[in-house]
Amino acid sequence: MYWRLGFAGTGSCVVDLGQNRSFSSGLLGSDEQLPLKEEELDSKDAIILHQFSRPKTGAPSLSPFCLKMETYLRMVDLPYQNYFDGKLSPQGKMPWIEYNQEQVCGTEFIIDFLEERLGVSLNESLTPQEKAVSRAITKMVEEHFYWTIAYCQWVDNLEETQKMLSVSGPLSDLLKWILSHLTGGIIRREMYGHGIGRFSKEEVYALMEKDMRTLSTLLGDKKYLMGSKLSAVDAAVFSHLAPAMWTLPGTRPEQLIKGELINLAMYCDRIRRRFWPEWFVDLGDFCYTDATEPSERSSRLPDLGLYSRTDTTQGDTRTSPSHAPRRPPSPDSDPTGHSLYDSDMDTECSDGDQLKC
């Protein structure tokens, strides 16, 4: 067994630190020793989601792509098993899934795979033109905006990000320092290769602001990016805006999303309340202070294991097999696609689908 550290990014890596115990981390840490996957759940007719483990804060993941994939699975209501082992895919990427002994990595390929095998799709109601717009938005977010957020998280605010890593034990501070600085170095190198890392800090933030303002304009006063119904692009946009909302207190992106671009903040919270009932947010979660360490009970998300939104909904006794395709439900809303704003709480938490909001 090895101590293992994993890092997210376009080209992920794993660093073995030594023997004696199992330790995995990637953009976040974990001091829990996990059983072998074969003892926990076989991938026959079940989705096993490999991703980096939960951070110390209330956000489900510091990796936008891991958060995107898990949010998508919840949106299409497919049960899945989280496996926080830090093990990268054969292509060296995270997240990745196993299903019926098949391995698929890359969020776009995973979504295509699930659509083909299980018949689930969030884009069925979109026209060909809307699908093209949806893909263009996704690529802007994942291939451009991602790097500016990664820069803010892992380069410009490295010390604050280091505090969010969940690592315990006698060497926890050293491991946090190693993990955060190695990740920051990887991000810098990959940003330079991408091209965006060759610009100054001010120029990187200017590009970030343009992307955020573009998303705000595209969203307007609609409920979701493409109108009144969810589509796959919402999983991507939500997961990449989540750092600005919850893990980058006091930074330029947070000031923008909670200030001028408030429609993006409402959009993010709308999705959080609907698909992450265990992710509680209060005013204390919007800032990180050295004086008060968040308690384990209030900040750490519970590991739900085999997850199904249907199974965990209060007042709903329906069950769904792990392999059965389901069409994701859409809440009643303004048919024009306009957000209901103050009535969002009632819309998202109807009597038949009471999530904790």
Short mmCIF file of C-alpha atoms in Angstrom, two decimals:
data_model
loop_
_atom_site.label_atom_id
_atom_site.label_comp_id
_atom_site.label_asym_id
_atom_site.label_seq_id
_atom_site.Cartn_x
_atom_site.Cartn_y
_atom_site.Cartn_z
CA MET A 1 0.00 0.00 0.00
CA TYR A 2 1.30 3.43 -0.84
CA TRP A 3 0.69 6.99 0.13
CA ARG A 4 -0.69 8.46 -3.04
CA LEU A 5 -1.38 12.01 -4.10
CA GLY A 6 -3.37 12.79 -7.23
CA PHE A 7 -3.85 16.07 -9.02
CA ALA A 8 -6.61 17.21 -11.30
CA GLY A 9 -6.12 18.97 -14.56
CA THR A 10 -5.88 18.13 -18.21
CA GLY A 11 -2.86 15.96 -17.56
CA SER A 12 -3.22 14.50 -14.08
CA CYS A 13 -0.48 12.77 -12.17
CA VAL A 14 -0.04 10.55 -9.14
CA VAL A 15 2.87 10.77 -6.74
CA ASP A 16 3.72 7.83 -4.46
CA LEU A 17 5.21 9.12 -1.21
CA GLY A 18 5.97 5.91 0.60
CA GLN A 19 4.68 2.66 2.04
CA ASN A 20 2.74 1.65 5.15
CA ARG A 21 -0.79 2.94 4.59
CA SER A 22 -3.19 3.99 1.88
CA PHE A 23 -3.63 7.70 1.40
CA SER A 24 -5.29 9.29 -1.57
CA SER A 25 -5.82 12.88 -2.47
CA GLY A 26 -6.39 15.05 -5.47
CA LEU A 27 -7.25 18.69 -5.33
CA LEU A 28 -8.38 17.58 -1.89
CA GLY A 29 -7.28 15.08 0.68
CA SER A 30 -8.63 12.19 2.66
CA ASP A 31 -7.30 10.42 5.69
CA GLU A 32 -9.74 7.55 5.34
CA GLN A 33 -8.51 4.11 4.37
CA LEU A 34 -10.88 2.68 1.81
CA PRO A 35 -11.66 -1.01 1.26
CA LEU A 36 -10.94 -2.60 -2.07
CA LYS A 37 -13.57 -1.83 -4.68
CA GLU A 38 -14.33 -5.53 -5.26
CA GLU A 39 -15.36 -5.86 -1.60
CA GLU A 40 -17.66 -2.84 -1.79
CA LEU A 41 -19.50 -2.99 -5.10
CA ASP A 42 -19.06 -4.79 -8.37
CA SER A 43 -19.53 -2.71 -11.52
CA LYS A 44 -22.07 -5.11 -13.04
CA ASP A 45 -25.18 -3.04 -13.79
CA ALA A 46 -23.90 -0.34 -11.42
CA ILE A 47 -22.04 2.90 -12.06
CA ILE A 48 -18.85 3.30 -10.06
CA LEU A 49 -17.65 6.90 -10.10
CA HIS A 50 -13.95 7.37 -9.40
CA GLN A 51 -13.17 10.87 -8.26
CA PHE A 52 -11.08 12.89 -5.84
CA SER A 53 -12.33 12.78 -2.26
CA ARG A 54 -14.32 15.49 -0.52
CA PRO A 55 -12.56 18.65 0.63
CA LYS A 56 -12.76 20.02 4.15
CA THR A 57 -15.24 22.73 3.16
CA GLY A 58 -18.88 22.16 2.32
CA ALA A 59 -18.27 22.05 -1.43
CA PRO A 60 -18.53 18.52 -2.83
CA SER A 61 -15.32 18.84 -4.85
CA LEU A 62 -12.57 21.30 -5.71
CA SER A 63 -12.36 19.71 -9.16
CA PRO A 64 -14.96 21.22 -11.54
CA PHE A 65 -14.95 18.10 -13.71
CA CYS A 66 -15.60 15.75 -10.78
CA LEU A 67 -18.40 18.02 -9.59
CA LYS A 68 -19.81 18.16 -13.12
CA MET A 69 -19.92 14.38 -13.46
CA GLU A 70 -21.53 13.74 -10.09
CA THR A 71 -24.07 16.54 -10.63
CA TYR A 72 -24.94 15.12 -14.07
CA LEU A 73 -25.58 11.66 -12.59
CA ARG A 74 -27.94 13.26 -10.09
CA MET A 75 -29.66 15.27 -12.80
CA VAL A 76 -30.46 12.12 -14.82
CA ASP A 77 -31.29 10.26 -11.59
CA LEU A 78 -28.91 7.35 -12.11
CA PRO A 79 -27.76 5.57 -8.93
CA TYR A 80 -23.98 5.44 -8.62
CA GLN A 81 -21.27 4.48 -6.17
CA ASN A 82 -18.59 7.02 -5.28
CA TYR A 83 -15.10 5.61 -4.95
CA PHE A 84 -12.62 8.12 -3.54
CA ASP A 85 -9.48 6.09 -4.17
CA GLY A 86 -7.45 8.74 -6.01
CA LYS A 87 -6.80 6.18 -8.76
CA LEU A 88 -6.58 7.80 -12.17
CA SER A 89 -7.98 6.28 -15.34
CA PRO A 90 -5.67 4.42 -17.74
CA GLN A 91 -5.46 7.71 -19.66
CA GLY A 92 -4.32 9.48 -16.49
CA LYS A 93 -7.55 11.45 -16.01
CA MET A 94 -10.17 12.02 -13.34
CA PRO A 95 -13.09 11.49 -13.05
CA TRP A 96 -13.86 8.17 -14.71
CA ILE A 97 -16.49 5.47 -14.36
CA GLU A 98 -16.78 1.71 -14.47
CA TYR A 99 -19.97 0.08 -15.72
CA ASN A 100 -20.35 -3.62 -16.50
CA GLN A 101 -16.57 -4.05 -16.43
CA GLU A 102 -16.10 -1.21 -18.94
CA GLN A 103 -14.02 1.86 -18.09
CA VAL A 104 -14.82 5.28 -19.54
CA CYS A 105 -13.00 8.55 -18.80
CA GLY A 106 -13.56 12.15 -19.82
CA THR A 107 -16.87 13.73 -18.84
CA GLU A 108 -18.00 14.20 -22.44
CA PHE A 109 -17.31 10.55 -23.32
CA ILE A 110 -18.93 9.36 -20.07
CA ILE A 111 -22.11 11.29 -20.86
CA ASP A 112 -22.17 9.90 -24.42
CA PHE A 113 -21.62 6.38 -23.03
CA LEU A 114 -24.49 6.69 -20.53
CA GLU A 115 -26.83 8.08 -23.20
CA GLU A 116 -26.05 5.16 -25.50
CA ARG A 117 -26.16 2.38 -22.90
CA LEU A 118 -28.87 3.57 -20.53
CA GLY A 119 -30.97 5.80 -22.79
CA VAL A 120 -30.80 8.83 -20.52
CA SER A 121 -30.38 12.29 -21.99
CA LEU A 122 -30.84 15.85 -20.81
CA ASN A 123 -30.75 17.20 -24.37
CA GLU A 124 -33.68 15.36 -25.92
CA SER A 125 -35.89 18.45 -26.03
CA LEU A 126 -33.22 20.69 -27.60
CA THR A 127 -33.30 21.61 -31.28
CA PRO A 128 -30.16 21.03 -33.38
CA GLN A 129 -29.36 24.74 -33.12
CA GLU A 130 -29.80 24.69 -29.32
CA LYS A 131 -27.53 21.65 -29.09
CA ALA A 132 -24.87 23.53 -31.06
CA VAL A 133 -25.16 26.55 -28.75
CA SER A 134 -25.03 24.24 -25.73
CA ARG A 135 -21.82 22.63 -26.97
CA ALA A 136 -20.24 26.02 -27.69
CA ILE A 137 -21.00 27.19 -24.13
CA THR A 138 -19.61 23.97 -22.67
CA LYS A 139 -16.37 24.29 -24.61
CA MET A 140 -15.95 27.95 -23.58
CA VAL A 141 -16.39 26.96 -19.95
CA GLU A 142 -14.22 23.83 -19.98
CA GLU A 143 -11.45 24.91 -22.35
CA HIS A 144 -11.11 28.58 -21.40
CA PHE A 145 -12.95 29.66 -18.25
CA TYR A 146 -11.66 26.58 -16.38
CA TRP A 147 -8.06 27.77 -16.60
CA THR A 148 -8.85 31.18 -15.18
CA ILE A 149 -10.69 29.63 -12.21
CA ALA A 150 -7.86 27.11 -11.70
CA TYR A 151 -5.40 30.00 -11.68
CA CYS A 152 -7.43 31.84 -9.06
CA GLN A 153 -7.83 28.70 -6.90
CA TRP A 154 -4.39 27.10 -7.15
CA VAL A 155 -2.02 29.94 -7.97
CA ASP A 156 -3.35 33.27 -6.75
CA ASN A 157 -5.12 31.88 -3.64
CA LEU A 158 -2.94 28.86 -2.93
CA GLU A 159 -2.64 29.40 0.83
CA GLU A 160 -6.41 29.63 1.34
CA THR A 161 -6.97 26.58 -0.87
CA GLN A 162 -4.40 24.65 1.17
CA LYS A 163 -6.56 25.14 4.27
CA MET A 164 -9.50 23.47 2.53
CA LEU A 165 -7.69 20.17 2.02
CA SER A 166 -8.90 17.43 4.33
CA VAL A 167 -5.75 15.77 5.63
CA SER A 168 -5.19 14.63 9.22
CA GLY A 169 -2.40 12.96 11.14
CA PRO A 170 1.06 13.97 12.35
CA LEU A 171 2.20 14.98 8.85
CA SER A 172 -1.03 16.67 7.79
CA ASP A 173 0.41 20.19 7.50
CA LEU A 174 3.37 18.95 5.49
CA LEU A 175 1.15 16.87 3.20
CA LYS A 176 -1.19 19.82 2.64
CA TRP A 177 1.76 22.00 1.73
CA ILE A 178 3.19 19.38 -0.65
CA LEU A 179 -0.18 18.70 -2.29
CA SER A 180 -1.14 22.34 -2.78
CA HIS A 181 2.25 23.48 -4.08
CA LEU A 182 2.63 20.53 -6.44
CA THR A 183 -0.87 21.13 -7.78
CA GLY A 184 -0.14 24.84 -8.18
CA GLY A 185 3.02 24.01 -10.13
CA ILE A 186 1.13 21.62 -12.39
CA ILE A 187 -1.57 24.22 -13.06
CA ARG A 188 1.06 26.84 -13.94
CA ARG A 189 2.81 24.48 -16.36
CA GLU A 190 -0.40 23.36 -18.04
CA MET A 191 -1.67 26.93 -18.31
CA TYR A 192 1.57 27.89 -20.02
CA GLY A 193 1.17 25.02 -22.48
CA HIS A 194 -2.44 26.04 -23.08
CA GLY A 195 -1.32 29.59 -23.80
CA ILE A 196 -3.43 31.43 -21.25
CA GLY A 197 -0.64 31.12 -18.68
CA ARG A 198 1.60 33.38 -20.76
CA PHE A 199 -0.53 36.40 -19.85
CA SER A 200 -0.20 38.58 -16.76
CA LYS A 201 -2.40 38.12 -13.69
CA GLU A 202 -4.48 41.17 -14.67
CA GLU A 203 -4.99 39.80 -18.18
CA VAL A 204 -6.05 36.36 -16.86
CA TYR A 205 -8.62 37.99 -14.60
CA ALA A 206 -9.84 40.15 -17.47
CA LEU A 207 -10.46 37.00 -19.53
CA MET A 208 -12.26 35.41 -16.56
CA GLU A 209 -14.53 38.42 -16.19
CA LYS A 210 -15.41 38.38 -19.90
CA ASP A 211 -16.39 34.72 -19.67
CA MET A 212 -18.51 35.30 -16.56
CA ARG A 213 -20.27 38.28 -18.13
CA THR A 214 -20.93 36.20 -21.25
CA LEU A 215 -22.53 33.45 -19.14
CA SER A 216 -24.60 36.02 -17.27
CA THR A 217 -25.86 37.51 -20.55
CA LEU A 218 -26.66 34.07 -21.99
CA LEU A 219 -28.57 33.09 -18.83
CA GLY A 220 -30.46 36.36 -18.56
CA ASP A 221 -33.58 35.81 -16.47
CA LYS A 222 -34.09 32.21 -17.60
CA LYS A 223 -34.22 29.37 -15.12
CA TYR A 224 -31.50 27.35 -16.85
CA LEU A 225 -29.07 28.08 -19.67
CA MET A 226 -31.28 26.69 -22.44
CA GLY A 227 -34.65 27.71 -20.99
CA SER A 228 -37.09 26.23 -18.49
CA LYS A 229 -35.61 22.71 -18.61
CA LEU A 230 -32.26 21.35 -17.60
CA SER A 231 -29.73 20.30 -20.22
CA ALA A 232 -26.25 18.85 -20.03
CA VAL A 233 -24.65 22.28 -20.31
CA ASP A 234 -26.07 23.18 -16.88
CA ALA A 235 -23.96 20.51 -15.18
CA ALA A 236 -20.82 21.96 -16.79
CA VAL A 237 -21.59 25.61 -16.10
CA PHE A 238 -22.72 24.99 -12.51
CA SER A 239 -19.60 23.01 -11.64
CA HIS A 240 -17.25 25.66 -13.04
CA LEU A 241 -19.06 28.53 -11.34
CA ALA A 242 -19.16 26.68 -7.99
CA PRO A 243 -15.63 27.81 -6.98
CA ALA A 244 -16.62 31.45 -7.46
CA MET A 245 -19.64 30.84 -5.24
CA TRP A 246 -18.21 28.68 -2.46
CA THR A 247 -14.43 28.17 -2.45
CA LEU A 248 -12.91 31.53 -3.41
CA PRO A 249 -14.06 33.98 -0.72
CA GLY A 250 -13.07 37.60 -1.21
CA THR A 251 -11.74 37.07 -4.73
CA ARG A 252 -12.68 38.86 -7.93
CA PRO A 253 -14.88 36.00 -9.24
CA GLU A 254 -16.82 35.90 -5.96
CA GLN A 255 -17.29 39.67 -6.03
CA LEU A 256 -18.64 39.43 -9.56
CA ILE A 257 -21.01 36.50 -9.08
CA LYS A 258 -22.47 37.87 -5.84
CA GLY A 259 -22.55 41.44 -7.10
CA GLU A 260 -23.15 42.53 -10.66
CA LEU A 261 -23.77 39.00 -11.97
CA ILE A 262 -26.24 37.97 -9.27
CA ASN A 263 -28.31 35.96 -11.77
CA LEU A 264 -25.41 33.47 -11.92
CA ALA A 265 -25.41 33.16 -8.11
CA MET A 266 -29.16 32.45 -8.09
CA TYR A 267 -28.67 29.93 -10.89
CA CYS A 268 -25.96 28.07 -8.94
CA ASP A 269 -27.97 28.01 -5.73
CA ARG A 270 -31.05 26.82 -7.63
CA ILE A 271 -29.14 23.76 -8.88
CA ARG A 272 -27.44 23.18 -5.52
CA ARG A 273 -30.78 23.11 -3.68
CA ARG A 274 -32.38 20.76 -6.17
CA PHE A 275 -29.63 18.18 -6.65
CA TRP A 276 -27.48 18.44 -3.53
CA PRO A 277 -29.92 18.26 -0.57
CA GLU A 278 -27.10 17.29 1.81
CA TRP A 279 -24.98 20.30 0.78
CA PHE A 280 -26.08 22.87 3.32
CA VAL A 281 -25.00 26.45 2.84
CA ASP A 282 -25.24 29.31 5.30
CA LEU A 283 -23.56 32.68 5.54
CA GLY A 284 -20.55 31.14 7.29
CA ASP A 285 -19.83 29.01 4.24
CA PHE A 286 -19.18 32.06 2.11
CA CYS A 287 -16.01 33.03 3.99
CA TYR A 288 -13.01 31.17 5.34
CA THR A 289 -11.39 32.48 8.51
CA ASP A 290 -8.32 31.21 10.37
CA ALA A 291 -9.93 31.81 13.72
CA THR A 292 -12.82 29.42 13.26
CA GLU A 293 -12.16 26.04 11.77
CA PRO A 294 -15.42 24.62 10.40
CA SER A 295 -16.62 21.64 12.39
CA GLU A 296 -16.63 18.18 10.83
CA ARG A 297 -20.37 17.88 11.37
CA SER A 298 -21.29 21.10 9.65
CA SER A 299 -18.74 21.26 6.84
CA ARG A 300 -18.13 17.72 5.62
CA LEU A 301 -20.61 16.25 3.20
CA PRO A 302 -21.80 12.77 4.17
CA ASP A 303 -20.75 9.93 1.91
CA LEU A 304 -24.08 8.76 0.54
CA GLY A 305 -22.58 5.61 -0.97
CA LEU A 306 -24.90 4.21 -3.62
CA TYR A 307 -26.74 7.38 -4.54
CA SER A 308 -30.16 7.79 -6.09
CA ARG A 309 -32.02 11.07 -5.94
CA THR A 310 -35.32 9.22 -6.16
CA ASP A 311 -34.43 6.95 -3.26
CA THR A 312 -33.33 9.81 -1.00
CA THR A 313 -36.28 12.12 -1.69
CA GLN A 314 -38.55 12.58 1.30
CA GLY A 315 -42.11 11.41 0.93
CA ASP A 316 -41.40 9.35 -2.20
CA THR A 317 -41.23 5.58 -1.82
CA ARG A 318 -40.49 4.78 -5.46
CA THR A 319 -37.36 2.82 -6.19
CA SER A 320 -35.44 2.45 -9.41
CA PRO A 321 -32.98 -0.29 -10.37
CA SER A 322 -29.43 0.90 -10.78
CA HIS A 323 -29.39 0.07 -14.48
CA ALA A 324 -32.86 1.25 -15.49
CA PRO A 325 -32.91 4.29 -17.79
CA ARG A 326 -34.92 7.20 -16.49
CA ARG A 327 -35.87 10.47 -18.06
CA PRO A 328 -35.00 13.26 -15.61
CA PRO A 329 -38.04 15.09 -14.28
CA SER A 330 -38.44 18.83 -14.91
CA PRO A 331 -40.19 21.04 -12.37
CA ASP A 332 -43.14 23.16 -13.35
CA SER A 333 -41.99 26.61 -14.32
CA ASP A 334 -42.77 29.59 -16.47
CA PRO A 335 -43.20 28.11 -19.99
CA THR A 336 -41.18 31.01 -21.41
CA GLY A 337 -38.16 29.77 -19.48
CA HIS A 338 -38.01 32.85 -17.25
CA SER A 339 -36.84 32.34 -13.70
CA LEU A 340 -39.49 32.50 -11.01
CA TYR A 341 -36.96 34.15 -8.64
CA ASP A 342 -38.66 34.34 -5.22
CA SER A 343 -40.93 31.42 -6.05
CA ASP A 344 -37.98 29.21 -6.97
CA MET A 345 -38.14 27.60 -3.54
CA ASP A 346 -41.72 26.51 -4.10
CA THR A 347 -40.99 25.37 -7.64
CA GLU A 348 -37.95 23.29 -6.74
CA CYS A 349 -39.48 21.83 -3.56
CA SER A 350 -42.96 20.77 -4.48
CA ASP A 351 -44.99 18.40 -2.29
CA GLY A 352 -43.96 15.46 -4.46
CA ASP A 353 -40.27 16.26 -4.50
CA GLN A 354 -39.28 17.76 -1.17
CA LEU A 355 -35.58 18.39 -1.11
CA LYS A 356 -33.93 20.26 1.73
CA CYS A 357 -33.43 23.75 0.44
#
